[in-house]
Amino acid sequence: MRDATREIRLASALVEAADTLVEGFEAPRYLQRVSDHCVELLNARAAGVMLVDGGRSVSLAASSRHEQVALDLLEAQHGGGPCLDSYGSGEPVPPVSIRTAHADARWPDFTERALMHDIVTTFAVPLRRRENLLGALNVFVPTLPGTTAAGDVTSELHVAQALADAAALGLHNRGTYAEYRALSGQLQKALSSRVRIEQAKGRLAERWSVHADQAFMALRQYARRHRLPLDQVASAVIEGVADDAELRRESGTGADGPA
């Protein structure tokens, strides 16, 4: 791939990875796209993302190219592997020969599975947002690390790290966005509830010719006695389906006005 073309494709991939504030966002599909970009830019056989929480894998996503191979290799890292090493250190795991790692008994379960899938080399980079580690991006390559120039190896790590950083930023922004939307919804719900309660209180106070505080006390006492949300009782008053006589008894007034 020519350098100029690669840079353009990398820039496009980084923009896509950072763009997570969209409707219908799905994390698995999003991480698969990140992995796809990694495969395309690095001429890898497959790639995948492992999200980690508390040192344990909580989610896996793999490139659409050789998806099952990548998922199998991610799952094989429960006892150790490049993803967990990168996550644990917060640093990249440079390209490693699978056969060499297997001979050295490094990540035995993972390397055995990788050999079965004819994977020759692997490397991993952390998904990190400043000091916050989310997981790791793992790349599976069909050539030995020694067959490429040292500068090319460094460049590949930098490309993978750039994609991982953009993905971490995208996931962080998505999480913040979701939190604010949830908070906004809660505030809107609370405001709407308060408006209904004020409307119900005003209607009862006018109907009974009592102070608004007395009408509110009736609403609250009725809600407590029947173990109902205050907002539900207020809605019943507004809709004209509440038991007016029972509500009025809660206010301490009789049918003809205040006692």
PDB file of C-alpha atoms in Angstrom:
ATOM      1  CA  MET A   1       0.000   0.000   0.000  1.00  0.00           C
ATOM      2  CA  ARG A   2       1.446   3.356  -0.965  1.00  0.00           C
ATOM      3  CA  ASP A   3       2.165   5.677   1.987  1.00  0.00           C
ATOM      4  CA  ALA A   4      -0.158   8.464   0.780  1.00  0.00           C
ATOM      5  CA  THR A   5      -3.044   6.070   0.272  1.00  0.00           C
ATOM      6  CA  ARG A   6      -2.416   4.467   3.633  1.00  0.00           C
ATOM      7  CA  GLU A   7      -2.412   7.840   5.369  1.00  0.00           C
ATOM      8  CA  ILE A   8      -5.724   8.780   3.777  1.00  0.00           C
ATOM      9  CA  ARG A   9      -7.289   5.472   4.788  1.00  0.00           C
ATOM     10  CA  LEU A  10      -5.890   5.793   8.298  1.00  0.00           C
ATOM     11  CA  ALA A  11      -7.293   9.315   8.647  1.00  0.00           C
ATOM     12  CA  SER A  12     -10.704   8.097   7.483  1.00  0.00           C
ATOM     13  CA  ALA A  13     -10.574   5.158   9.919  1.00  0.00           C
ATOM     14  CA  LEU A  14      -9.659   7.445  12.834  1.00  0.00           C
ATOM     15  CA  VAL A  15     -12.558   9.799  12.090  1.00  0.00           C
ATOM     16  CA  GLU A  16     -14.962   6.850  11.915  1.00  0.00           C
ATOM     17  CA  ALA A  17     -13.615   5.415  15.168  1.00  0.00           C
ATOM     18  CA  ALA A  18     -14.138   8.712  16.989  1.00  0.00           C
ATOM     19  CA  ASP A  19     -17.688   9.184  15.659  1.00  0.00           C
ATOM     20  CA  THR A  20     -19.837   7.369  18.228  1.00  0.00           C
ATOM     21  CA  LEU A  21     -22.491   9.995  19.061  1.00  0.00           C
ATOM     22  CA  VAL A  22     -25.026   8.527  16.671  1.00  0.00           C
ATOM     23  CA  GLU A  23     -28.422   6.888  17.053  1.00  0.00           C
ATOM     24  CA  GLY A  24     -28.438   3.104  16.924  1.00  0.00           C
ATOM     25  CA  PHE A  25     -24.851   2.783  18.116  1.00  0.00           C
ATOM     26  CA  GLU A  26     -23.872  -0.844  18.731  1.00  0.00           C
ATOM     27  CA  ALA A  27     -20.554  -1.508  20.457  1.00  0.00           C
ATOM     28  CA  PRO A  28     -19.938  -4.977  18.912  1.00  0.00           C
ATOM     29  CA  ARG A  29     -20.444  -3.689  15.366  1.00  0.00           C
ATOM     30  CA  TYR A  30     -18.365  -0.598  16.127  1.00  0.00           C
ATOM     31  CA  LEU A  31     -15.429  -2.640  17.441  1.00  0.00           C
ATOM     32  CA  GLN A  32     -15.680  -4.977  14.465  1.00  0.00           C
ATOM     33  CA  ARG A  33     -15.249  -1.979  12.163  1.00  0.00           C
ATOM     34  CA  VAL A  34     -12.172  -0.890  14.130  1.00  0.00           C
ATOM     35  CA  SER A  35     -10.771  -4.408  13.727  1.00  0.00           C
ATOM     36  CA  ASP A  36     -11.593  -4.375  10.006  1.00  0.00           C
ATOM     37  CA  HIS A  37      -9.654  -1.143   9.553  1.00  0.00           C
ATOM     38  CA  CYS A  38      -6.727  -2.680  11.391  1.00  0.00           C
ATOM     39  CA  VAL A  39      -6.693  -5.698   9.066  1.00  0.00           C
ATOM     40  CA  GLU A  40      -6.901  -3.525   5.962  1.00  0.00           C
ATOM     41  CA  LEU A  41      -4.235  -1.035   7.020  1.00  0.00           C
ATOM     42  CA  LEU A  42      -1.746  -3.597   8.315  1.00  0.00           C
ATOM     43  CA  ASN A  43      -2.370  -6.402   5.804  1.00  0.00           C
ATOM     44  CA  ALA A  44      -3.103  -8.676   8.752  1.00  0.00           C
ATOM     45  CA  ARG A  45      -4.970 -11.944   8.541  1.00  0.00           C
ATOM     46  CA  ALA A  46      -7.352 -10.993  11.343  1.00  0.00           C
ATOM     47  CA  ALA A  47      -7.698  -8.689  14.342  1.00  0.00           C
ATOM     48  CA  GLY A  48      -9.869  -8.390  17.395  1.00  0.00           C
ATOM     49  CA  VAL A  49     -10.650  -6.307  20.452  1.00  0.00           C
ATOM     50  CA  MET A  50     -10.905  -7.556  24.005  1.00  0.00           C
ATOM     51  CA  LEU A  51     -12.597  -5.260  26.500  1.00  0.00           C
ATOM     52  CA  VAL A  52     -11.368  -5.918  30.029  1.00  0.00           C
ATOM     53  CA  ASP A  53     -12.736  -4.954  33.429  1.00  0.00           C
ATOM     54  CA  GLY A  54     -10.927  -5.788  36.634  1.00  0.00           C
ATOM     55  CA  GLY A  55      -8.438  -7.990  34.796  1.00  0.00           C
ATOM     56  CA  ARG A  56     -11.172 -10.156  33.275  1.00  0.00           C
ATOM     57  CA  SER A  57     -12.401 -10.201  29.694  1.00  0.00           C
ATOM     58  CA  VAL A  58     -15.945  -8.832  29.487  1.00  0.00           C
ATOM     59  CA  SER A  59     -16.455  -8.460  25.730  1.00  0.00           C
ATOM     60  CA  LEU A  60     -14.896  -9.677  22.483  1.00  0.00           C
ATOM     61  CA  ALA A  61     -15.184  -8.336  18.941  1.00  0.00           C
ATOM     62  CA  ALA A  62     -13.396  -9.519  15.811  1.00  0.00           C
ATOM     63  CA  SER A  63     -12.768  -8.425  12.245  1.00  0.00           C
ATOM     64  CA  SER A  64     -15.242  -9.651   9.672  1.00  0.00           C
ATOM     65  CA  ARG A  65     -12.291 -11.233   7.822  1.00  0.00           C
ATOM     66  CA  HIS A  66     -11.560 -14.556   9.547  1.00  0.00           C
ATOM     67  CA  GLU A  67     -13.932 -13.561  12.343  1.00  0.00           C
ATOM     68  CA  GLN A  68     -14.154 -17.014  13.924  1.00  0.00           C
ATOM     69  CA  VAL A  69     -10.365 -17.379  13.931  1.00  0.00           C
ATOM     70  CA  ALA A  70      -9.955 -14.044  15.721  1.00  0.00           C
ATOM     71  CA  LEU A  71     -12.704 -14.821  18.238  1.00  0.00           C
ATOM     72  CA  ASP A  72     -11.174 -18.224  18.941  1.00  0.00           C
ATOM     73  CA  LEU A  73      -7.777 -16.648  19.568  1.00  0.00           C
ATOM     74  CA  LEU A  74      -9.250 -13.987  21.849  1.00  0.00           C
ATOM     75  CA  GLU A  75     -11.164 -16.603  23.830  1.00  0.00           C
ATOM     76  CA  ALA A  76      -7.985 -18.693  24.173  1.00  0.00           C
ATOM     77  CA  GLN A  77      -6.381 -15.922  26.231  1.00  0.00           C
ATOM     78  CA  HIS A  78      -8.263 -16.672  29.453  1.00  0.00           C
ATOM     79  CA  GLY A  79      -5.004 -18.047  30.881  1.00  0.00           C
ATOM     80  CA  GLY A  80      -2.823 -15.316  29.406  1.00  0.00           C
ATOM     81  CA  GLY A  81      -2.034 -13.758  26.074  1.00  0.00           C
ATOM     82  CA  PRO A  82      -0.982 -10.578  24.301  1.00  0.00           C
ATOM     83  CA  CYS A  83      -4.272  -8.800  25.083  1.00  0.00           C
ATOM     84  CA  LEU A  84      -4.028  -9.354  28.829  1.00  0.00           C
ATOM     85  CA  ASP A  85      -0.307  -8.513  28.824  1.00  0.00           C
ATOM     86  CA  SER A  86      -0.940  -5.252  27.001  1.00  0.00           C
ATOM     87  CA  TYR A  87      -3.874  -4.394  29.246  1.00  0.00           C
ATOM     88  CA  GLY A  88      -1.896  -5.255  32.370  1.00  0.00           C
ATOM     89  CA  SER A  89       1.103  -3.121  31.450  1.00  0.00           C
ATOM     90  CA  GLY A  90      -0.717  -0.385  29.573  1.00  0.00           C
ATOM     91  CA  GLU A  91       1.946  -0.741  26.867  1.00  0.00           C
ATOM     92  CA  PRO A  92       2.097  -2.400  23.424  1.00  0.00           C
ATOM     93  CA  VAL A  93       3.234  -5.999  23.087  1.00  0.00           C
ATOM     94  CA  PRO A  94       5.606  -5.851  20.075  1.00  0.00           C
ATOM     95  CA  PRO A  95       5.350  -8.455  17.303  1.00  0.00           C
ATOM     96  CA  VAL A  96       6.043 -11.936  18.663  1.00  0.00           C
ATOM     97  CA  SER A  97       6.712 -15.142  16.733  1.00  0.00           C
ATOM     98  CA  ILE A  98       4.035 -17.656  17.707  1.00  0.00           C
ATOM     99  CA  ARG A  99       6.425 -20.620  17.353  1.00  0.00           C
ATOM    100  CA  THR A 100       9.058 -18.929  19.521  1.00  0.00           C
ATOM    101  CA  ALA A 101       6.516 -18.012  22.165  1.00  0.00           C
ATOM    102  CA  HIS A 102       5.141 -21.555  22.126  1.00  0.00           C
ATOM    103  CA  ALA A 103       8.635 -23.062  22.501  1.00  0.00           C
ATOM    104  CA  ASP A 104       9.259 -20.736  25.458  1.00  0.00           C
ATOM    105  CA  ALA A 105       5.944 -21.812  27.053  1.00  0.00           C
ATOM    106  CA  ARG A 106       4.674 -18.236  26.813  1.00  0.00           C
ATOM    107  CA  TRP A 107       0.874 -18.162  26.661  1.00  0.00           C
ATOM    108  CA  PRO A 108       0.667 -21.957  26.060  1.00  0.00           C
ATOM    109  CA  ASP A 109      -3.091 -22.165  25.430  1.00  0.00           C
ATOM    110  CA  PHE A 110      -3.097 -19.174  23.145  1.00  0.00           C
ATOM    111  CA  THR A 111      -0.011 -20.118  21.123  1.00  0.00           C
ATOM    112  CA  GLU A 112      -1.221 -23.689  20.642  1.00  0.00           C
ATOM    113  CA  ARG A 113      -4.515 -22.382  19.274  1.00  0.00           C
ATOM    114  CA  ALA A 114      -2.699 -19.824  17.103  1.00  0.00           C
ATOM    115  CA  LEU A 115      -0.535 -22.544  15.557  1.00  0.00           C
ATOM    116  CA  MET A 116      -3.667 -24.518  14.718  1.00  0.00           C
ATOM    117  CA  HIS A 117      -4.924 -21.477  12.804  1.00  0.00           C
ATOM    118  CA  ASP A 118      -1.588 -20.953  11.013  1.00  0.00           C
ATOM    119  CA  ILE A 119      -0.981 -17.611  12.685  1.00  0.00           C
ATOM    120  CA  VAL A 120       2.715 -16.725  12.480  1.00  0.00           C
ATOM    121  CA  THR A 121       3.006 -13.475  14.411  1.00  0.00           C
ATOM    122  CA  THR A 122       0.888 -11.484  16.832  1.00  0.00           C
ATOM    123  CA  PHE A 123       1.062  -8.143  18.574  1.00  0.00           C
ATOM    124  CA  ALA A 124      -1.262  -6.107  20.743  1.00  0.00           C
ATOM    125  CA  VAL A 125      -1.807  -2.496  21.809  1.00  0.00           C
ATOM    126  CA  PRO A 126      -3.847  -1.173  24.738  1.00  0.00           C
ATOM    127  CA  LEU A 127      -7.191   0.598  24.421  1.00  0.00           C
ATOM    128  CA  ARG A 128      -6.611   3.508  26.748  1.00  0.00           C
ATOM    129  CA  ARG A 129      -8.141   6.863  27.435  1.00  0.00           C
ATOM    130  CA  ARG A 130      -5.408   8.722  29.306  1.00  0.00           C
ATOM    131  CA  GLU A 131      -4.937   6.602  32.437  1.00  0.00           C
ATOM    132  CA  ASN A 132      -8.137   4.639  31.921  1.00  0.00           C
ATOM    133  CA  LEU A 133      -7.492   1.207  30.352  1.00  0.00           C
ATOM    134  CA  LEU A 134     -10.450  -0.399  28.586  1.00  0.00           C
ATOM    135  CA  GLY A 135      -8.839  -3.440  26.981  1.00  0.00           C
ATOM    136  CA  ALA A 136      -6.572  -4.241  24.046  1.00  0.00           C
ATOM    137  CA  LEU A 137      -6.488  -4.565  20.271  1.00  0.00           C
ATOM    138  CA  ASN A 138      -4.855  -7.788  19.041  1.00  0.00           C
ATOM    139  CA  VAL A 139      -3.464  -8.257  15.522  1.00  0.00           C
ATOM    140  CA  PHE A 140      -2.777 -11.627  13.896  1.00  0.00           C
ATOM    141  CA  VAL A 141      -0.220 -11.598  11.060  1.00  0.00           C
ATOM    142  CA  PRO A 142       0.711 -14.303   8.498  1.00  0.00           C
ATOM    143  CA  THR A 143       4.434 -13.369   8.327  1.00  0.00           C
ATOM    144  CA  LEU A 144       7.334 -13.488  10.762  1.00  0.00           C
ATOM    145  CA  PRO A 145       8.251 -10.249  12.562  1.00  0.00           C
ATOM    146  CA  GLY A 146      11.833 -10.483  11.264  1.00  0.00           C
ATOM    147  CA  THR A 147      10.748 -10.341   7.619  1.00  0.00           C
ATOM    148  CA  THR A 148       9.911  -6.632   7.769  1.00  0.00           C
ATOM    149  CA  ALA A 149      12.172  -3.685   8.480  1.00  0.00           C
ATOM    150  CA  ALA A 150      12.352  -2.373  12.034  1.00  0.00           C
ATOM    151  CA  GLY A 151      10.840   0.913  10.879  1.00  0.00           C
ATOM    152  CA  ASP A 152       7.897  -0.921   9.345  1.00  0.00           C
ATOM    153  CA  VAL A 153       7.299  -2.832  12.594  1.00  0.00           C
ATOM    154  CA  THR A 154       7.318   0.420  14.565  1.00  0.00           C
ATOM    155  CA  SER A 155       4.993   1.994  12.022  1.00  0.00           C
ATOM    156  CA  GLU A 156       2.555  -0.922  12.315  1.00  0.00           C
ATOM    157  CA  LEU A 157       2.506  -0.576  16.090  1.00  0.00           C
ATOM    158  CA  HIS A 158       1.869   3.156  15.750  1.00  0.00           C
ATOM    159  CA  VAL A 159      -0.998   2.592  13.321  1.00  0.00           C
ATOM    160  CA  ALA A 160      -2.572  -0.023  15.575  1.00  0.00           C
ATOM    161  CA  GLN A 161      -2.117   2.221  18.624  1.00  0.00           C
ATOM    162  CA  ALA A 162      -3.688   5.175  16.819  1.00  0.00           C
ATOM    163  CA  LEU A 163      -6.742   3.052  15.985  1.00  0.00           C
ATOM    164  CA  ALA A 164      -6.912   1.753  19.546  1.00  0.00           C
ATOM    165  CA  ASP A 165      -6.646   5.268  20.997  1.00  0.00           C
ATOM    166  CA  ALA A 166      -9.391   6.520  18.676  1.00  0.00           C
ATOM    167  CA  ALA A 167     -11.594   3.572  19.683  1.00  0.00           C
ATOM    168  CA  ALA A 168     -10.987   4.245  23.378  1.00  0.00           C
ATOM    169  CA  LEU A 169     -11.892   7.899  22.843  1.00  0.00           C
ATOM    170  CA  GLY A 170     -15.004   6.898  20.923  1.00  0.00           C
ATOM    171  CA  LEU A 171     -16.122   4.470  23.633  1.00  0.00           C
ATOM    172  CA  HIS A 172     -15.409   7.030  26.363  1.00  0.00           C
ATOM    173  CA  ASN A 173     -17.400   9.719  24.563  1.00  0.00           C
ATOM    174  CA  ARG A 174     -20.240   7.283  23.934  1.00  0.00           C
ATOM    175  CA  GLY A 175     -20.354   6.378  27.625  1.00  0.00           C
ATOM    176  CA  THR A 176     -20.396  10.046  28.654  1.00  0.00           C
ATOM    177  CA  TYR A 177     -23.076  10.799  26.070  1.00  0.00           C
ATOM    178  CA  ALA A 178     -25.233   7.919  27.321  1.00  0.00           C
ATOM    179  CA  GLU A 179     -24.855   9.099  30.923  1.00  0.00           C
ATOM    180  CA  TYR A 180     -25.934  12.639  30.057  1.00  0.00           C
ATOM    181  CA  ARG A 181     -28.885  11.379  28.052  1.00  0.00           C
ATOM    182  CA  ALA A 182     -29.986   9.194  30.949  1.00  0.00           C
ATOM    183  CA  LEU A 183     -29.594  12.098  33.376  1.00  0.00           C
ATOM    184  CA  SER A 184     -31.493  14.398  31.041  1.00  0.00           C
ATOM    185  CA  GLY A 185     -34.306  11.861  30.835  1.00  0.00           C
ATOM    186  CA  GLN A 186     -34.436  11.542  34.607  1.00  0.00           C
ATOM    187  CA  LEU A 187     -34.544  15.318  35.058  1.00  0.00           C
ATOM    188  CA  GLN A 188     -37.268  15.660  32.442  1.00  0.00           C
ATOM    189  CA  LYS A 189     -39.276  12.929  34.130  1.00  0.00           C
ATOM    190  CA  ALA A 190     -38.869  14.607  37.525  1.00  0.00           C
ATOM    191  CA  LEU A 191     -39.890  17.985  36.082  1.00  0.00           C
ATOM    192  CA  SER A 192     -42.962  16.528  34.373  1.00  0.00           C
ATOM    193  CA  SER A 193     -43.900  14.774  37.609  1.00  0.00           C
ATOM    194  CA  ARG A 194     -43.557  18.006  39.569  1.00  0.00           C
ATOM    195  CA  VAL A 195     -45.719  19.855  37.044  1.00  0.00           C
ATOM    196  CA  ARG A 196     -48.477  17.230  37.350  1.00  0.00           C
ATOM    197  CA  ILE A 197     -48.357  17.388  41.141  1.00  0.00           C
ATOM    198  CA  GLU A 198     -48.633  21.191  41.080  1.00  0.00           C
ATOM    199  CA  GLN A 199     -51.569  20.971  38.647  1.00  0.00           C
ATOM    200  CA  ALA A 200     -53.370  18.418  40.803  1.00  0.00           C
ATOM    201  CA  LYS A 201     -52.699  20.434  43.957  1.00  0.00           C
ATOM    202  CA  GLY A 202     -54.100  23.573  42.323  1.00  0.00           C
ATOM    203  CA  ARG A 203     -57.239  21.820  41.101  1.00  0.00           C
ATOM    204  CA  LEU A 204     -57.999  20.329  44.493  1.00  0.00           C
ATOM    205  CA  ALA A 205     -57.325  23.609  46.317  1.00  0.00           C
ATOM    206  CA  GLU A 206     -59.713  25.448  43.984  1.00  0.00           C
ATOM    207  CA  ARG A 207     -62.363  22.724  44.112  1.00  0.00           C
ATOM    208  CA  TRP A 208     -62.320  22.434  47.893  1.00  0.00           C
ATOM    209  CA  SER A 209     -61.640  26.122  48.608  1.00  0.00           C
ATOM    210  CA  VAL A 210     -58.628  25.261  50.750  1.00  0.00           C
ATOM    211  CA  HIS A 211     -54.998  26.326  50.859  1.00  0.00           C
ATOM    212  CA  ALA A 212     -52.675  24.669  48.331  1.00  0.00           C
ATOM    213  CA  ASP A 213     -50.596  23.168  51.167  1.00  0.00           C
ATOM    214  CA  GLN A 214     -53.691  21.395  52.494  1.00  0.00           C
ATOM    215  CA  ALA A 215     -54.449  19.981  49.047  1.00  0.00           C
ATOM    216  CA  PHE A 216     -50.863  18.752  48.758  1.00  0.00           C
ATOM    217  CA  MET A 217     -51.127  17.084  52.174  1.00  0.00           C
ATOM    218  CA  ALA A 218     -54.216  15.226  50.952  1.00  0.00           C
ATOM    219  CA  LEU A 219     -52.378  14.002  47.868  1.00  0.00           C
ATOM    220  CA  ARG A 220     -49.405  12.870  49.919  1.00  0.00           C
ATOM    221  CA  GLN A 221     -51.442  11.151  52.616  1.00  0.00           C
ATOM    222  CA  TYR A 222     -53.567   9.362  50.034  1.00  0.00           C
ATOM    223  CA  ALA A 223     -50.471   8.178  48.184  1.00  0.00           C
ATOM    224  CA  ARG A 224     -48.895   6.885  51.404  1.00  0.00           C
ATOM    225  CA  ARG A 225     -52.020   5.139  52.579  1.00  0.00           C
ATOM    226  CA  HIS A 226     -52.490   3.332  49.268  1.00  0.00           C
ATOM    227  CA  ARG A 227     -48.742   2.873  48.662  1.00  0.00           C
ATOM    228  CA  LEU A 228     -48.889   4.661  45.348  1.00  0.00           C
ATOM    229  CA  PRO A 229     -46.417   7.062  43.722  1.00  0.00           C
ATOM    230  CA  LEU A 230     -47.438  10.657  44.342  1.00  0.00           C
ATOM    231  CA  ASP A 231     -47.180  11.336  40.619  1.00  0.00           C
ATOM    232  CA  GLN A 232     -49.689   8.537  39.906  1.00  0.00           C
ATOM    233  CA  VAL A 233     -52.219  10.022  42.341  1.00  0.00           C
ATOM    234  CA  ALA A 234     -51.709  13.472  40.800  1.00  0.00           C
ATOM    235  CA  SER A 235     -52.323  12.066  37.320  1.00  0.00           C
ATOM    236  CA  ALA A 236     -55.544  10.449  38.530  1.00  0.00           C
ATOM    237  CA  VAL A 237     -56.728  13.823  39.842  1.00  0.00           C
ATOM    238  CA  ILE A 238     -55.914  15.574  36.564  1.00  0.00           C
ATOM    239  CA  GLU A 239     -57.683  12.858  34.553  1.00  0.00           C
ATOM    240  CA  GLY A 240     -60.730  13.055  36.844  1.00  0.00           C
ATOM    241  CA  VAL A 241     -60.607   9.409  37.941  1.00  0.00           C
ATOM    242  CA  ALA A 242     -59.421   9.889  41.534  1.00  0.00           C
ATOM    243  CA  ASP A 243     -61.772   9.204  44.498  1.00  0.00           C
ATOM    244  CA  ASP A 244     -62.495  12.824  45.429  1.00  0.00           C
ATOM    245  CA  ALA A 245     -64.336  12.003  48.647  1.00  0.00           C
ATOM    246  CA  GLU A 246     -61.516   9.871  50.009  1.00  0.00           C
ATOM    247  CA  LEU A 247     -58.929  12.428  48.969  1.00  0.00           C
ATOM    248  CA  ARG A 248     -60.878  15.151  50.739  1.00  0.00           C
ATOM    249  CA  ARG A 249     -61.007  13.153  53.946  1.00  0.00           C
ATOM    250  CA  GLU A 250     -57.204  13.019  53.841  1.00  0.00           C
ATOM    251  CA  SER A 251     -57.150  16.823  53.761  1.00  0.00           C
ATOM    252  CA  GLY A 252     -59.055  17.104  57.059  1.00  0.00           C
ATOM    253  CA  THR A 253     -62.051  18.820  55.480  1.00  0.00           C
ATOM    254  CA  GLY A 254     -65.654  17.684  55.242  1.00  0.00           C
ATOM    255  CA  ALA A 255     -67.967  17.746  52.277  1.00  0.00           C
ATOM    256  CA  ASP A 256     -69.033  21.304  53.046  1.00  0.00           C
ATOM    257  CA  GLY A 257     -65.569  22.787  53.400  1.00  0.00           C
ATOM    258  CA  PRO A 258     -62.954  23.063  56.126  1.00  0.00           C
ATOM    259  CA  ALA A 259     -63.831  21.558  59.518  1.00  0.00           C
TER     260      ALA A 259
END
